[in-house]
Amino acid sequence: MRQVTQTYALRRQSLFGARPSLKVLDHVDLDVRPGEAVGLVGESGSGKTTLTRILTGSERPQSGNVLFDGFDVWSADREKRRHFRRSVQIVLQNPRSSLDPRMRVGTSLLEPLRSLQIDCDHAARVIEVLDQVGLGRNAIERYPHEFSGGQLQRIAIARALMPGPKVLIADEPVSALDVSIQAQVLNLLKDLVRNLGLSLVFIAHDLSVVAYATSRVFVMSSGKIVEVGRPLDLFTKPQAEATRNLVGAVLSVEGGLAGTALD
Ligand code: ADP
Ligand code: MG
């Protein structure tokens, strides 16, 4: 995305006052290359989730451009927009709320193929994708409540993979999981990038988690990208104040994933 700005209108303070607005994204530039894993890190409320809505095309930016495969998503023709919608998929923070509890897993997985009207052997695709996320075909007939949080996040990742995306956006994908299984899901995402040649935009408020899974990190603060760099450089010589605060937060947490991030 290039120079993306997004402003939300707020409620009027008084009857005749001007309607105040909140600039949530301010001239944001963010790019990801084919097969690259980038991180986006920033404190809560800095605009990360808003940015994902723009990256996936579910919200139109007030100004700026969303570019994909050389075209501008919002001025492209139908066929190109269809290609974009299929190619950019998202995984959300909480798999329990992103999967319908009344639907069998197999049905949930088929849903993106149906809504995007993708023609392929649907049953074979379900089995293939379950295998890619490390689950067996016995998951198909089961319901979400029969799975643990980590397994559910694998299912949510599987659903995002169903249309054969080129870019996966993961918005705090391990923040709701037990620390003991966070690493498994992070490793799965890393493997998918490597094995499928996916691009990944990995979002978190924790720099060490982002550093573990990505090779280039964007730091966001109050709607602006304040620094971009390699994870190791951000840890050892952070430039922006927001980055220094995030590094400080990591160092004050004993152990965690911070040690393994610095490879
Ligand atoms: P993050 O994901 O980094 O925590 P968000 O993108 O969710 O940040 O939110 C950034 C800011 O935008 C917050 O101040 C939030 O209150 C505000 N915001 C998000 N969505 C809306 C909306 N639809 N209308 C008004 N304000 C919003
Ligand atoms: Mg968020």
mmCIF file of C-alpha atoms and ligand atoms in Angstrom:
data_model
loop_
_atom_site.group_PDB
_atom_site.id
_atom_site.type_symbol
_atom_site.label_atom_id
_atom_site.label_comp_id
_atom_site.label_asym_id
_atom_site.label_seq_id
_atom_site.Cartn_x
_atom_site.Cartn_y
_atom_site.Cartn_z
ATOM 1 C CA MET A 1 0.000 0.000 0.000
ATOM 2 C CA ARG A 2 1.177 3.460 -0.775
ATOM 3 C CA GLN A 3 0.570 6.624 1.223
ATOM 4 C CA VAL A 4 -2.585 5.233 2.769
ATOM 5 C CA THR A 5 -4.519 7.545 5.048
ATOM 6 C CA GLN A 6 -7.709 6.565 6.838
ATOM 7 C CA THR A 7 -9.865 8.847 8.954
ATOM 8 C CA TYR A 8 -12.920 7.881 10.954
ATOM 9 C CA ALA A 9 -15.634 10.400 11.741
ATOM 10 C CA LEU A 10 -16.413 10.705 15.428
ATOM 11 C CA ARG A 11 -19.597 11.857 17.120
ATOM 12 C CA ARG A 12 -20.248 15.592 17.185
ATOM 13 C CA GLN A 13 -19.313 17.120 20.556
ATOM 14 C CA SER A 14 -22.048 19.757 20.411
ATOM 15 C CA LEU A 15 -25.016 20.361 18.160
ATOM 16 C CA PHE A 16 -23.383 23.014 15.997
ATOM 17 C CA GLY A 17 -19.752 22.024 16.375
ATOM 18 C CA ALA A 18 -17.734 20.604 13.546
ATOM 19 C CA ARG A 19 -17.719 16.846 13.396
ATOM 20 C CA PRO A 20 -14.356 15.723 14.809
ATOM 21 C CA SER A 21 -12.430 12.992 13.094
ATOM 22 C CA LEU A 22 -9.711 10.586 14.048
ATOM 23 C CA LYS A 23 -6.808 9.955 11.690
ATOM 24 C CA VAL A 24 -6.136 6.258 12.277
ATOM 25 C CA LEU A 25 -3.648 5.745 9.429
ATOM 26 C CA ASP A 26 -1.408 8.560 8.287
ATOM 27 C CA HIS A 27 0.374 8.183 4.917
ATOM 28 C CA VAL A 28 1.305 4.557 5.499
ATOM 29 C CA ASP A 29 3.673 2.830 3.059
ATOM 30 C CA LEU A 30 3.937 -0.924 3.440
ATOM 31 C CA ASP A 31 5.063 -3.513 0.917
ATOM 32 C CA VAL A 32 5.656 -7.240 0.891
ATOM 33 C CA ARG A 33 7.528 -9.137 -1.813
ATOM 34 C CA PRO A 34 6.575 -12.573 -3.140
ATOM 35 C CA GLY A 35 7.643 -15.217 -0.613
ATOM 36 C CA GLU A 36 8.627 -12.633 1.993
ATOM 37 C CA ALA A 37 7.441 -12.566 5.611
ATOM 38 C CA VAL A 38 7.112 -9.055 6.998
ATOM 39 C CA GLY A 39 6.061 -8.052 10.481
ATOM 40 C CA LEU A 40 3.918 -5.183 11.648
ATOM 41 C CA VAL A 41 4.288 -4.279 15.274
ATOM 42 C CA GLY A 42 2.867 -1.484 17.386
ATOM 43 C CA GLU A 43 1.130 -0.816 20.647
ATOM 44 C CA SER A 44 -2.583 -1.476 21.010
ATOM 45 C CA GLY A 45 -4.632 1.172 19.207
ATOM 46 C CA SER A 46 -1.819 2.156 16.823
ATOM 47 C CA GLY A 47 -3.905 1.209 13.761
ATOM 48 C CA LYS A 48 -2.756 -2.336 12.925
ATOM 49 C CA THR A 49 -6.192 -3.899 12.511
ATOM 50 C CA THR A 50 -7.425 -0.925 10.497
ATOM 51 C CA LEU A 51 -4.474 -1.510 8.210
ATOM 52 C CA THR A 52 -5.500 -5.166 7.702
ATOM 53 C CA ARG A 53 -8.991 -4.083 6.634
ATOM 54 C CA ILE A 54 -7.395 -1.945 3.964
ATOM 55 C CA LEU A 55 -4.879 -4.609 2.927
ATOM 56 C CA THR A 56 -7.674 -7.136 2.378
ATOM 57 C CA GLY A 57 -9.839 -4.664 0.495
ATOM 58 C CA SER A 58 -12.688 -4.772 3.003
ATOM 59 C CA GLU A 59 -12.323 -1.026 3.596
ATOM 60 C CA ARG A 60 -11.465 1.662 1.087
ATOM 61 C CA PRO A 61 -8.803 4.131 2.207
ATOM 62 C CA GLN A 62 -9.678 7.793 2.276
ATOM 63 C CA SER A 63 -6.547 8.482 0.250
ATOM 64 C CA GLY A 64 -3.617 6.495 -1.048
ATOM 65 C CA ASN A 65 -3.461 3.285 -3.070
ATOM 66 C CA VAL A 66 -3.592 -0.424 -2.482
ATOM 67 C CA LEU A 67 -1.460 -2.094 -5.127
ATOM 68 C CA PHE A 68 -1.368 -5.792 -5.936
ATOM 69 C CA ASP A 69 0.371 -7.590 -8.797
ATOM 70 C CA GLY A 70 0.959 -4.245 -10.473
ATOM 71 C CA PHE A 71 -2.609 -2.929 -10.384
ATOM 72 C CA ASP A 72 -4.510 -0.517 -8.165
ATOM 73 C CA VAL A 73 -7.117 -2.630 -6.391
ATOM 74 C CA TRP A 74 -9.759 0.099 -6.174
ATOM 75 C CA SER A 75 -9.620 1.101 -9.821
ATOM 76 C CA ALA A 76 -9.151 -2.393 -11.260
ATOM 77 C CA ASP A 77 -11.748 -4.203 -13.340
ATOM 78 C CA ARG A 78 -13.931 -7.018 -11.976
ATOM 79 C CA GLU A 79 -11.642 -9.811 -13.061
ATOM 80 C CA LYS A 80 -8.602 -8.259 -11.390
ATOM 81 C CA ARG A 81 -10.525 -7.557 -8.199
ATOM 82 C CA ARG A 82 -11.626 -11.150 -8.109
ATOM 83 C CA HIS A 83 -7.994 -12.212 -8.494
ATOM 84 C CA PHE A 84 -7.072 -9.878 -5.614
ATOM 85 C CA ARG A 85 -9.837 -11.132 -3.305
ATOM 86 C CA ARG A 86 -8.772 -14.686 -3.881
ATOM 87 C CA SER A 87 -5.061 -13.940 -3.468
ATOM 88 C CA VAL A 88 -5.138 -12.068 -0.150
ATOM 89 C CA GLN A 89 -6.529 -13.962 2.843
ATOM 90 C CA ILE A 90 -6.565 -13.208 6.548
ATOM 91 C CA VAL A 91 -6.260 -15.103 9.827
ATOM 92 C CA LEU A 92 -7.714 -13.370 12.888
ATOM 93 C CA GLN A 93 -6.686 -13.350 16.521
ATOM 94 C CA ASN A 94 -9.406 -15.498 18.004
ATOM 95 C CA PRO A 95 -10.226 -18.723 16.137
ATOM 96 C CA ARG A 96 -13.227 -19.368 18.411
ATOM 97 C CA SER A 97 -14.974 -16.282 17.119
ATOM 98 C CA SER A 98 -13.793 -16.632 13.523
ATOM 99 C CA LEU A 99 -15.222 -20.153 13.090
ATOM 100 C CA ASP A 100 -18.974 -20.803 13.198
ATOM 101 C CA PRO A 101 -19.589 -23.164 16.167
ATOM 102 C CA ARG A 102 -22.611 -24.759 14.472
ATOM 103 C CA MET A 103 -20.701 -25.701 11.327
ATOM 104 C CA ARG A 104 -18.642 -28.809 10.839
ATOM 105 C CA VAL A 105 -15.009 -27.971 10.080
ATOM 106 C CA GLY A 106 -15.346 -29.358 6.561
ATOM 107 C CA THR A 107 -18.236 -26.983 5.829
ATOM 108 C CA SER A 108 -16.310 -23.996 7.228
ATOM 109 C CA LEU A 109 -13.377 -24.858 4.995
ATOM 110 C CA LEU A 110 -15.552 -25.040 1.887
ATOM 111 C CA GLU A 111 -17.155 -21.662 2.562
ATOM 112 C CA PRO A 112 -14.404 -19.525 0.922
ATOM 113 C CA LEU A 113 -14.477 -21.716 -2.202
ATOM 114 C CA ARG A 114 -18.229 -21.206 -2.450
ATOM 115 C CA SER A 115 -18.263 -17.475 -1.794
ATOM 116 C CA LEU A 116 -15.398 -16.882 -4.244
ATOM 117 C CA GLN A 117 -16.952 -19.361 -6.730
ATOM 118 C CA ILE A 118 -13.771 -21.324 -7.142
ATOM 119 C CA ASP A 119 -14.025 -24.321 -9.411
ATOM 120 C CA CYS A 120 -11.888 -27.273 -8.284
ATOM 121 C CA ASP A 121 -12.203 -30.661 -6.615
ATOM 122 C CA HIS A 122 -13.471 -29.282 -3.310
ATOM 123 C CA ALA A 123 -13.123 -32.500 -1.290
ATOM 124 C CA ALA A 124 -9.546 -33.033 -2.437
ATOM 125 C CA ARG A 125 -8.683 -29.420 -1.681
ATOM 126 C CA VAL A 126 -9.979 -29.751 1.912
ATOM 127 C CA ILE A 127 -7.800 -32.808 2.529
ATOM 128 C CA GLU A 128 -4.763 -31.172 0.932
ATOM 129 C CA VAL A 129 -5.059 -28.027 3.041
ATOM 130 C CA LEU A 130 -5.704 -29.910 6.298
ATOM 131 C CA ASP A 131 -2.494 -31.803 5.604
ATOM 132 C CA GLN A 132 -0.612 -28.525 5.037
ATOM 133 C CA VAL A 133 -1.605 -27.324 8.520
ATOM 134 C CA GLY A 134 -0.797 -30.655 10.175
ATOM 135 C CA LEU A 135 -4.331 -31.964 10.711
ATOM 136 C CA GLY A 136 -5.859 -35.225 9.522
ATOM 137 C CA ARG A 137 -9.005 -35.707 7.462
ATOM 138 C CA ASN A 138 -10.911 -36.837 10.567
ATOM 139 C CA ALA A 139 -11.250 -33.102 11.391
ATOM 140 C CA ILE A 140 -13.745 -32.656 8.542
ATOM 141 C CA GLU A 141 -16.773 -34.109 10.331
ATOM 142 C CA ARG A 142 -16.042 -32.511 13.692
ATOM 143 C CA TYR A 143 -17.229 -29.268 15.278
ATOM 144 C CA PRO A 144 -15.054 -26.406 16.600
ATOM 145 C CA HIS A 145 -15.765 -27.196 20.290
ATOM 146 C CA GLU A 146 -14.006 -30.535 19.868
ATOM 147 C CA PHE A 147 -10.657 -28.797 19.262
ATOM 148 C CA SER A 148 -8.093 -26.994 21.395
ATOM 149 C CA GLY A 149 -7.222 -23.342 20.759
ATOM 150 C CA GLY A 150 -4.055 -24.235 18.865
ATOM 151 C CA GLN A 151 -5.866 -26.744 16.655
ATOM 152 C CA LEU A 152 -8.609 -24.213 15.983
ATOM 153 C CA GLN A 153 -6.048 -21.681 14.853
ATOM 154 C CA ARG A 154 -4.677 -24.339 12.469
ATOM 155 C CA ILE A 155 -8.217 -24.730 11.106
ATOM 156 C CA ALA A 156 -8.560 -20.965 10.698
ATOM 157 C CA ILE A 157 -5.237 -20.943 8.826
ATOM 158 C CA ALA A 158 -6.478 -23.857 6.696
ATOM 159 C CA ARG A 159 -9.595 -21.911 5.790
ATOM 160 C CA ALA A 160 -7.489 -18.929 4.744
ATOM 161 C CA LEU A 161 -5.378 -21.241 2.565
ATOM 162 C CA MET A 162 -8.367 -22.810 0.794
ATOM 163 C CA PRO A 163 -8.572 -20.326 -2.110
ATOM 164 C CA GLY A 164 -4.819 -20.691 -2.763
ATOM 165 C CA PRO A 165 -3.770 -17.199 -1.653
ATOM 166 C CA LYS A 166 -0.464 -15.550 -2.468
ATOM 167 C CA VAL A 167 -0.537 -13.313 0.596
ATOM 168 C CA LEU A 168 -1.552 -14.331 4.086
ATOM 169 C CA ILE A 169 -2.299 -11.638 6.638
ATOM 170 C CA ALA A 170 -2.227 -12.786 10.251
ATOM 171 C CA ASP A 171 -3.598 -10.273 12.769
ATOM 172 C CA GLU A 172 -2.259 -11.234 16.224
ATOM 173 C CA PRO A 173 -2.654 -14.947 15.353
ATOM 174 C CA VAL A 174 -1.054 -16.251 18.557
ATOM 175 C CA SER A 175 -2.047 -13.554 21.057
ATOM 176 C CA ALA A 176 -5.069 -15.535 22.280
ATOM 177 C CA LEU A 177 -3.175 -18.833 22.587
ATOM 178 C CA ASP A 178 -1.340 -20.394 25.524
ATOM 179 C CA VAL A 179 2.349 -19.522 25.471
ATOM 180 C CA SER A 180 3.160 -23.250 25.238
ATOM 181 C CA ILE A 181 1.485 -23.566 21.834
ATOM 182 C CA GLN A 182 2.335 -20.153 20.392
ATOM 183 C CA ALA A 183 5.628 -21.451 18.999
ATOM 184 C CA GLN A 184 3.901 -24.328 17.187
ATOM 185 C CA VAL A 185 1.588 -21.955 15.345
ATOM 186 C CA LEU A 186 4.471 -19.576 14.585
ATOM 187 C CA ASN A 187 6.474 -22.481 13.171
ATOM 188 C CA LEU A 188 3.522 -23.543 11.060
ATOM 189 C CA LEU A 189 3.292 -20.050 9.560
ATOM 190 C CA LYS A 190 7.036 -20.061 8.869
ATOM 191 C CA ASP A 191 6.771 -23.472 7.180
ATOM 192 C CA LEU A 192 3.875 -22.280 5.008
ATOM 193 C CA VAL A 193 5.878 -19.293 3.823
ATOM 194 C CA ARG A 194 8.778 -21.567 2.926
ATOM 195 C CA ASN A 195 6.860 -24.502 1.451
ATOM 196 C CA LEU A 196 4.113 -22.677 -0.422
ATOM 197 C CA GLY A 197 6.109 -19.570 -1.341
ATOM 198 C CA LEU A 198 3.527 -17.414 0.439
ATOM 199 C CA SER A 199 3.981 -13.805 1.414
ATOM 200 C CA LEU A 200 3.093 -13.183 5.046
ATOM 201 C CA VAL A 201 2.120 -10.003 6.853
ATOM 202 C CA PHE A 202 2.417 -10.933 10.500
ATOM 203 C CA ILE A 203 0.920 -8.529 13.022
ATOM 204 C CA ALA A 204 1.465 -8.437 16.767
ATOM 205 C CA HIS A 205 1.975 -6.032 19.614
ATOM 206 C CA ASP A 206 4.959 -8.084 20.781
ATOM 207 C CA LEU A 207 8.216 -7.470 18.928
ATOM 208 C CA SER A 208 9.786 -10.813 19.892
ATOM 209 C CA VAL A 209 6.882 -12.779 18.410
ATOM 210 C CA VAL A 210 7.083 -10.808 15.170
ATOM 211 C CA ALA A 211 10.862 -11.132 15.051
ATOM 212 C CA TYR A 212 10.636 -14.895 15.313
ATOM 213 C CA ALA A 213 8.481 -15.246 12.222
ATOM 214 C CA THR A 214 9.600 -12.467 9.880
ATOM 215 C CA SER A 215 12.685 -10.974 8.214
ATOM 216 C CA ARG A 216 11.595 -7.326 7.909
ATOM 217 C CA VAL A 217 9.532 -5.448 10.466
ATOM 218 C CA PHE A 218 7.444 -2.280 10.209
ATOM 219 C CA VAL A 219 6.954 -0.426 13.480
ATOM 220 C CA MET A 220 3.743 1.541 13.806
ATOM 221 C CA SER A 221 2.833 4.240 16.274
ATOM 222 C CA SER A 222 -0.282 6.413 16.254
ATOM 223 C CA GLY A 223 -1.125 5.503 12.670
ATOM 224 C CA LYS A 224 2.349 6.131 11.246
ATOM 225 C CA ILE A 225 5.150 3.793 10.231
ATOM 226 C CA VAL A 226 7.995 5.117 12.362
ATOM 227 C CA GLU A 227 10.681 2.566 11.542
ATOM 228 C CA VAL A 228 11.376 -0.358 9.208
ATOM 229 C CA GLY A 229 14.206 -2.792 9.732
ATOM 230 C CA ARG A 230 15.536 -6.273 10.272
ATOM 231 C CA PRO A 231 14.400 -7.731 13.593
ATOM 232 C CA LEU A 232 17.935 -7.989 14.971
ATOM 233 C CA ASP A 233 18.667 -4.349 14.106
ATOM 234 C CA LEU A 234 15.464 -3.209 15.804
ATOM 235 C CA PHE A 235 16.488 -5.061 18.963
ATOM 236 C CA THR A 236 20.087 -3.890 19.014
ATOM 237 C CA LYS A 237 19.806 -0.350 17.656
ATOM 238 C CA PRO A 238 16.215 0.846 17.725
ATOM 239 C CA GLN A 239 15.849 4.346 16.292
ATOM 240 C CA ALA A 240 12.280 5.409 16.983
ATOM 241 C CA GLU A 241 10.962 5.912 20.488
ATOM 242 C CA ALA A 242 8.099 3.498 19.811
ATOM 243 C CA THR A 243 10.625 0.798 18.853
ATOM 244 C CA ARG A 244 12.654 1.431 22.004
ATOM 245 C CA ASN A 245 9.498 1.023 24.077
ATOM 246 C CA LEU A 246 8.696 -2.285 22.378
ATOM 247 C CA VAL A 247 12.250 -3.544 22.954
ATOM 248 C CA GLY A 248 12.005 -2.512 26.577
ATOM 249 C CA ALA A 249 8.755 -4.460 26.930
ATOM 250 C CA VAL A 250 10.431 -7.586 25.565
ATOM 251 C CA LEU A 251 13.491 -7.325 27.796
ATOM 252 C CA SER A 252 11.341 -6.955 30.874
ATOM 253 C CA VAL A 253 9.660 -10.284 30.132
ATOM 254 C CA GLU A 254 11.868 -13.107 31.310
ATOM 255 C CA GLY A 255 12.509 -15.871 28.720
ATOM 256 C CA GLY A 256 9.620 -16.121 26.308
ATOM 257 C CA LEU A 257 10.479 -16.277 22.642
ATOM 258 C CA ALA A 258 12.945 -13.415 22.762
ATOM 259 C CA GLY A 259 16.000 -15.662 22.851
ATOM 260 C CA THR A 260 15.037 -17.720 19.839
ATOM 261 C CA ALA A 261 14.233 -14.640 17.774
ATOM 262 C CA LEU A 262 17.813 -13.562 17.327
ATOM 263 C CA ASP A 263 19.012 -16.103 14.810
HETATM 264 P P1 ADP B 1 -4.716 -1.896 16.770
HETATM 265 O O1 ADP B 1 -5.167 -3.065 15.935
HETATM 266 O O2 ADP B 1 -3.293 -1.492 16.504
HETATM 267 O O3 ADP B 1 -4.936 -2.122 18.229
HETATM 268 P P2 ADP B 1 -6.955 -0.472 15.544
HETATM 269 O O4 ADP B 1 -6.692 -0.387 14.089
HETATM 270 O O5 ADP B 1 -7.918 -1.503 15.994
HETATM 271 O O6 ADP B 1 -5.565 -0.618 16.342
HETATM 272 O O7 ADP B 1 -7.476 0.950 16.055
HETATM 273 C C1 ADP B 1 -6.781 2.148 15.836
HETATM 274 C C2 ADP B 1 -7.601 3.321 16.322
HETATM 275 O O8 ADP B 1 -8.736 3.501 15.470
HETATM 276 C C3 ADP B 1 -8.148 3.162 17.720
HETATM 277 O O9 ADP B 1 -8.056 4.428 18.346
HETATM 278 C C4 ADP B 1 -9.592 2.769 17.490
HETATM 279 O O10 ADP B 1 -10.379 3.186 18.571
HETATM 280 C C5 ADP B 1 -9.926 3.505 16.221
HETATM 281 N N1 ADP B 1 -10.945 2.838 15.368
HETATM 282 C C6 ADP B 1 -10.825 1.616 14.798
HETATM 283 N N2 ADP B 1 -11.903 1.321 14.053
HETATM 284 C C7 ADP B 1 -12.745 2.387 14.146
HETATM 285 C C8 ADP B 1 -14.042 2.694 13.583
HETATM 286 N N3 ADP B 1 -14.672 1.840 12.760
HETATM 287 N N4 ADP B 1 -14.588 3.900 13.908
HETATM 288 C C9 ADP B 1 -13.937 4.760 14.718
HETATM 289 N N5 ADP B 1 -12.726 4.541 15.270
HETATM 290 C C10 ADP B 1 -12.133 3.373 14.989
HETATM 291 MG MG MG B 2 -5.757 -5.021 16.459
#
